[in-house]
């Protein structure tokens, strides 16, 4: 009995095993795998047949083939290139951002003009019947078709107009297919050529391939093969058009709309959208997968997302590419370079797949907070589109038109009649957020909505939805988180206000200096980077060498230490733009003249006292407005940047452009 059972089980296993493999075989046949994948799968299937089905290798092999087969080798969505529609979608979902919207519409316009929809084929054959047949078949497929009776005539036509594809017979009188191929390659190298050959001339067909023909079709022509060949060439051209467009990189502070406009682009094009953040990526294998020799090997995130989406042409957002590489095994720049380089990404090799997958149809968009951090070769590949922080007025408008309606909707309050007064919105912006973008603002609006939903439901007798004004905001959100008042109003000796530019946008800082008995040392604290430390030394040396001009005792450093501190001490800081701010803190300290705290400074100081231009003017002005500064001092050399900005950015601020440090001192010190 036992023996009988065992043999039945063995039989079942064999049946099961072959069922697995035959299911897989039919899936493989349906998948129309490209050459390299088909060969790998065939090899792998052969190996599986000889492998014990209970062994781990069998399962690994099975999973691998299933994974390969399930990839969207041919799956893609048709682009919607309707410019009017795209513009309407971008406008409806985002306020402002004119330059970004314009660039995206230009991109779509170029793609439309490239005539992707118009695939023009020239059929060349000296036999009229063969010519007419091909013309008929291709027209039925929807292609635009022209014909020529011989090579010379074909060449004339190529000179007159462009063709995407030439289907030519090999043996023709006067000029044969090979001669035509050679001439067309010179005249119109972007035109693809497919050679039609008799069985007797297969070796010349191989010759044609060597000379640059895209493919050859043996006679008699198999219609399925003809259709597949033409459609593959068309698809390839489509993707080539895509790849020639540059990779966009949206750069700017968090919460300024980079991700959400990426989503809108996908919606406008009717493509699928995916976003991955590279900030947490610690290992090259995260992106590119593990080799199958590793236990538990998996494909990387790029290929996994493509598989999940089931199309090979999504809009793929690589978020925070400037954060990759810190603590990264392998070479981050090279993986990104490969993914983003159109020349290479059509043959992207994931370590798990171990065969090329064509990523050239993917529209990659990257985002970064600070593009300057990117390695030069990578930056070179990207077209950077800057995103800026918003003014208080812009934030108010975006809140009223986009964020509040969305949050009301998401909290089931759309029909409750809840409204926000203008004062309430300003209150949330000023007292509960301190940012260049809109993330906290949206979060705080969501908090108000959440608390309100509860209030409405718990109110006895179903109270009417209230109008949300500034005092209700405080009741719901608690005491103000940030005090909005002119930056540390008043005057202080040895303390000045500076403006810096960080990945979060512009920020206001204080510089504190103090003098004490000691041994001739400059002490610097506040997690200052090398450049900032050197700026402090430069400022000190400049003042020592010009002590008399500032009315400072030339021996002030004798028997003393000087300490410069920049709070918040735990946040690393660097850059040269605090040079004049530190110099003013020192002059104030050494002369005893109090410094105005509502004057915010930014400028690099050289040892000879020149003031060099600084970056991030726009973001710094926004930070000055947010923190209530009254006067902002920038280098004269930044005049163009300042004058190029709209009046709203200077609203409420006196902007002074300084040529030398003496004029700065007059403005800042009493
Ligand atoms: P980022 O990717 O730059 O960090 P997000 O795209 O996540 O920023 O934007 C944060 C929030 O602010 C989102 O809800 C987004 O819709 C909204 N937002 C940002 N900019 C705008 C704008 N110009 N118009 C409307 N909403 C915006």
Tab-separated table of C-alpha atoms in Angstrom, residues 130-346:
chain	number	residue	atom	x	y	z
A	130	UNK	CA	5.037	43.186	-55.777
A	131	UNK	CA	5.166	46.963	-55.313
A	132	UNK	CA	1.406	47.339	-55.442
A	133	UNK	CA	0.895	44.453	-52.986
A	134	UNK	CA	3.234	45.922	-50.420
A	135	UNK	CA	1.668	49.352	-50.832
A	136	UNK	CA	-1.798	47.896	-50.295
A	137	UNK	CA	-0.820	45.941	-47.175
A	138	UNK	CA	1.006	48.821	-45.525
A	139	UNK	CA	-1.730	51.348	-46.318
A	140	UNK	CA	-4.209	49.004	-44.670
A	141	UNK	CA	-2.044	49.128	-41.550
A	142	UNK	CA	-2.492	52.906	-41.531
A	143	UNK	CA	0.928	53.993	-42.828
A	144	UNK	CA	1.545	56.718	-45.402
A	145	UNK	CA	3.136	54.915	-48.373
A	146	UNK	CA	4.908	56.090	-51.537
A	147	UNK	CA	6.484	53.890	-54.211
A	148	UNK	CA	9.436	53.913	-56.605
A	149	UNK	CA	10.206	51.556	-59.517
A	150	UNK	CA	13.971	51.469	-59.090
A	151	UNK	CA	16.885	52.709	-56.968
A	152	UNK	CA	17.553	55.869	-58.960
A	153	UNK	CA	13.916	56.947	-58.758
A	154	UNK	CA	13.909	56.170	-55.030
A	155	UNK	CA	16.947	58.356	-54.497
A	156	UNK	CA	15.241	61.259	-56.266
A	157	UNK	CA	12.257	60.909	-53.955
A	158	UNK	CA	14.489	60.809	-50.878
A	159	UNK	CA	16.062	64.084	-51.999
A	160	UNK	CA	12.609	65.663	-52.273
A	161	UNK	CA	11.083	64.539	-48.980
A	162	UNK	CA	11.918	62.650	-45.813
A	163	UNK	CA	10.968	59.020	-45.185
A	164	UNK	CA	11.059	57.168	-41.909
A	165	UNK	CA	11.500	53.796	-43.608
A	166	UNK	CA	12.475	52.439	-47.033
A	167	UNK	CA	11.464	48.884	-47.925
A	168	UNK	CA	13.563	47.936	-50.929
A	169	UNK	CA	14.078	44.904	-53.085
A	170	UNK	CA	17.716	43.828	-53.230
A	171	UNK	CA	17.984	42.807	-56.887
A	172	UNK	CA	17.022	45.623	-59.210
A	173	UNK	CA	18.297	46.855	-62.519
A	174	UNK	CA	20.389	50.067	-62.757
A	175	UNK	CA	20.840	50.682	-59.035
A	176	UNK	CA	20.407	47.685	-56.723
A	177	UNK	CA	19.298	47.696	-53.077
A	178	UNK	CA	22.848	47.815	-51.670
A	179	UNK	CA	23.782	50.848	-53.776
A	180	UNK	CA	20.552	52.536	-52.745
A	181	UNK	CA	21.341	51.746	-49.110
A	182	UNK	CA	24.784	53.301	-49.366
A	183	UNK	CA	23.485	56.473	-50.991
A	184	UNK	CA	20.580	56.886	-48.571
A	185	UNK	CA	22.905	56.416	-45.581
A	186	UNK	CA	24.863	59.424	-46.869
A	187	UNK	CA	21.860	61.503	-47.862
A	188	UNK	CA	19.399	60.818	-45.056
A	189	UNK	CA	21.106	58.817	-42.307
A	190	UNK	CA	18.039	58.909	-40.053
A	191	UNK	CA	16.011	56.850	-42.568
A	192	UNK	CA	15.811	53.136	-41.760
A	193	UNK	CA	16.119	50.606	-44.589
A	194	UNK	CA	14.713	47.085	-44.723
A	195	UNK	CA	16.082	44.867	-47.494
A	196	UNK	CA	13.833	42.330	-49.201
A	197	UNK	CA	15.846	39.377	-50.479
A	198	UNK	CA	15.355	36.085	-52.300
A	199	UNK	CA	16.657	32.927	-50.590
A	200	UNK	CA	19.584	32.824	-52.996
A	201	UNK	CA	20.838	36.185	-51.796
A	202	UNK	CA	20.905	35.728	-48.031
A	203	UNK	CA	24.633	36.398	-47.933
A	204	UNK	CA	24.088	39.786	-49.571
A	205	UNK	CA	21.383	40.407	-47.003
A	206	UNK	CA	23.970	39.906	-44.290
A	207	UNK	CA	26.192	42.288	-46.203
A	208	UNK	CA	23.317	44.800	-46.204
A	209	UNK	CA	22.988	44.511	-42.426
A	210	UNK	CA	26.699	45.214	-42.071
A	211	UNK	CA	26.275	48.310	-44.215
A	212	UNK	CA	23.582	49.643	-41.943
A	213	UNK	CA	20.245	48.121	-43.029
A	214	UNK	CA	17.848	47.832	-40.096
A	215	UNK	CA	16.580	44.383	-41.039
A	216	UNK	CA	15.978	42.008	-43.962
A	217	UNK	CA	12.920	40.066	-45.018
A	218	UNK	CA	13.279	36.904	-47.114
A	219	UNK	CA	10.980	36.270	-50.072
A	220	UNK	CA	8.222	35.174	-50.140
A	221	UNK	CA	7.376	37.767	-47.536
A	222	UNK	CA	5.653	36.491	-44.428
A	223	UNK	CA	2.960	39.102	-43.734
A	224	UNK	CA	3.150	38.708	-39.962
A	225	UNK	CA	6.897	39.265	-40.060
A	226	UNK	CA	6.479	42.297	-42.303
A	227	UNK	CA	3.941	43.872	-39.964
A	228	UNK	CA	6.050	43.128	-36.878
A	229	UNK	CA	9.235	44.493	-38.466
A	230	UNK	CA	7.649	47.751	-39.576
A	231	UNK	CA	5.880	48.245	-36.288
A	232	UNK	CA	9.080	47.582	-34.322
A	233	UNK	CA	10.958	50.165	-36.367
A	234	UNK	CA	8.175	52.623	-35.843
A	235	UNK	CA	8.212	51.996	-32.112
A	236	UNK	CA	11.977	52.375	-31.993
A	237	UNK	CA	11.722	55.747	-33.784
A	238	UNK	CA	9.071	56.860	-31.363
A	239	UNK	CA	11.338	56.137	-28.453
A	240	UNK	CA	14.317	57.714	-30.163
A	241	UNK	CA	12.334	60.938	-30.481
A	242	UNK	CA	11.633	60.753	-26.772
A	243	UNK	CA	15.206	60.121	-25.836
A	244	UNK	CA	16.586	63.039	-27.737
A	245	UNK	CA	14.672	65.312	-25.439
A	246	UNK	CA	16.718	66.350	-22.422
A	247	UNK	CA	16.118	64.988	-18.959
A	248	UNK	CA	14.448	67.652	-16.882
A	249	UNK	CA	15.655	68.325	-13.359
A	250	UNK	CA	13.332	70.344	-11.139
A	251	UNK	CA	15.405	72.069	-8.510
A	252	UNK	CA	14.300	74.113	-5.541
A	253	UNK	CA	13.283	74.050	-1.879
A	254	UNK	CA	10.846	71.404	-0.574
A	255	UNK	CA	7.131	71.964	-1.036
A	256	UNK	CA	7.380	74.202	-4.101
A	257	UNK	CA	5.398	71.896	-6.378
A	258	UNK	CA	8.076	69.775	-8.062
A	259	UNK	CA	6.450	66.412	-7.441
A	260	UNK	CA	2.931	67.541	-8.017
A	261	UNK	CA	3.730	69.129	-11.379
A	262	UNK	CA	5.423	65.847	-12.375
A	263	UNK	CA	2.121	64.146	-11.667
A	264	UNK	CA	0.301	66.717	-13.800
A	265	UNK	CA	2.690	66.107	-16.714
A	266	UNK	CA	1.840	62.408	-16.596
A	267	UNK	CA	-1.845	63.237	-16.509
A	268	UNK	CA	-1.475	65.636	-19.447
A	269	UNK	CA	0.374	63.023	-21.523
A	270	UNK	CA	-1.955	60.260	-20.307
A	271	UNK	CA	1.015	58.275	-19.095
A	272	UNK	CA	1.337	56.333	-15.880
A	273	UNK	CA	3.265	58.052	-13.090
A	274	UNK	CA	5.713	56.711	-10.549
A	275	UNK	CA	7.956	58.446	-8.063
A	276	UNK	CA	10.810	56.994	-6.093
A	277	UNK	CA	12.903	58.879	-3.601
A	278	UNK	CA	16.633	58.397	-3.827
A	279	UNK	CA	17.199	60.013	-0.446
A	280	UNK	CA	17.131	56.733	1.435
A	281	UNK	CA	19.119	54.752	-1.117
A	282	UNK	CA	22.197	53.243	0.483
A	283	UNK	CA	23.235	50.640	-2.025
A	284	UNK	CA	23.695	50.536	-5.785
A	285	UNK	CA	21.773	47.243	-5.784
A	286	UNK	CA	18.668	49.128	-4.619
A	287	UNK	CA	18.457	50.613	-8.085
A	288	UNK	CA	20.104	47.961	-10.175
A	289	UNK	CA	19.173	44.745	-8.364
A	290	UNK	CA	21.224	41.874	-6.954
A	291	UNK	CA	22.899	39.211	-9.023
A	292	UNK	CA	21.029	35.936	-8.975
A	293	UNK	CA	23.925	34.257	-7.221
A	294	UNK	CA	22.842	36.047	-4.020
A	295	UNK	CA	20.329	34.298	-1.801
A	296	UNK	CA	17.027	36.158	-2.011
A	297	UNK	CA	18.217	38.213	-5.005
A	298	UNK	CA	15.698	40.697	-6.385
A	299	UNK	CA	15.455	43.139	-9.246
A	300	UNK	CA	16.206	46.794	-8.515
A	301	UNK	CA	13.606	49.497	-7.899
A	302	UNK	CA	13.654	50.843	-11.445
A	303	UNK	CA	12.742	47.538	-13.077
A	304	UNK	CA	10.364	46.615	-10.258
A	305	UNK	CA	8.374	49.809	-10.763
A	306	UNK	CA	8.250	49.258	-14.526
A	307	UNK	CA	6.927	45.749	-13.915
A	308	UNK	CA	4.338	47.012	-11.435
A	309	UNK	CA	3.097	49.682	-13.845
A	310	UNK	CA	2.980	47.204	-16.759
A	311	UNK	CA	4.207	49.815	-19.242
A	312	UNK	CA	7.659	50.751	-20.398
A	313	UNK	CA	6.955	54.434	-20.958
A	314	UNK	CA	5.741	55.942	-17.684
A	315	UNK	CA	6.695	59.351	-16.323
A	316	UNK	CA	9.311	58.257	-13.785
A	317	UNK	CA	10.240	60.766	-11.125
A	318	UNK	CA	13.593	60.302	-9.415
A	319	UNK	CA	13.198	62.448	-6.341
A	320	UNK	CA	16.077	64.078	-4.467
A	321	UNK	CA	18.893	62.904	-6.705
A	322	UNK	CA	21.185	65.253	-4.799
A	323	UNK	CA	20.754	63.087	-1.682
A	324	UNK	CA	22.050	59.907	-3.256
A	325	UNK	CA	25.643	58.944	-2.745
A	326	UNK	CA	25.985	59.675	0.913
A	327	UNK	CA	26.861	56.334	2.433
A	328	UNK	CA	26.308	54.565	-0.853
A	329	UNK	CA	27.888	51.267	-1.860
A	330	UNK	CA	28.924	51.150	-5.492
A	331	UNK	CA	29.090	54.219	-7.661
A	332	UNK	CA	25.875	56.216	-7.493
A	333	UNK	CA	26.692	58.676	-10.228
A	334	UNK	CA	27.433	55.937	-12.721
A	335	UNK	CA	24.117	54.133	-12.168
A	336	UNK	CA	22.203	57.388	-12.478
A	337	UNK	CA	24.244	58.368	-15.501
A	338	UNK	CA	23.380	55.112	-17.162
A	339	UNK	CA	19.698	55.383	-16.344
A	340	UNK	CA	19.439	58.977	-17.502
A	341	UNK	CA	21.638	58.724	-20.585
A	342	UNK	CA	19.560	58.082	-23.700
A	343	UNK	CA	22.528	56.465	-25.417
A	344	UNK	CA	22.853	53.885	-22.665
A	345	UNK	CA	19.447	53.415	-21.142
A	346	UNK	CA	17.993	51.582	-24.124
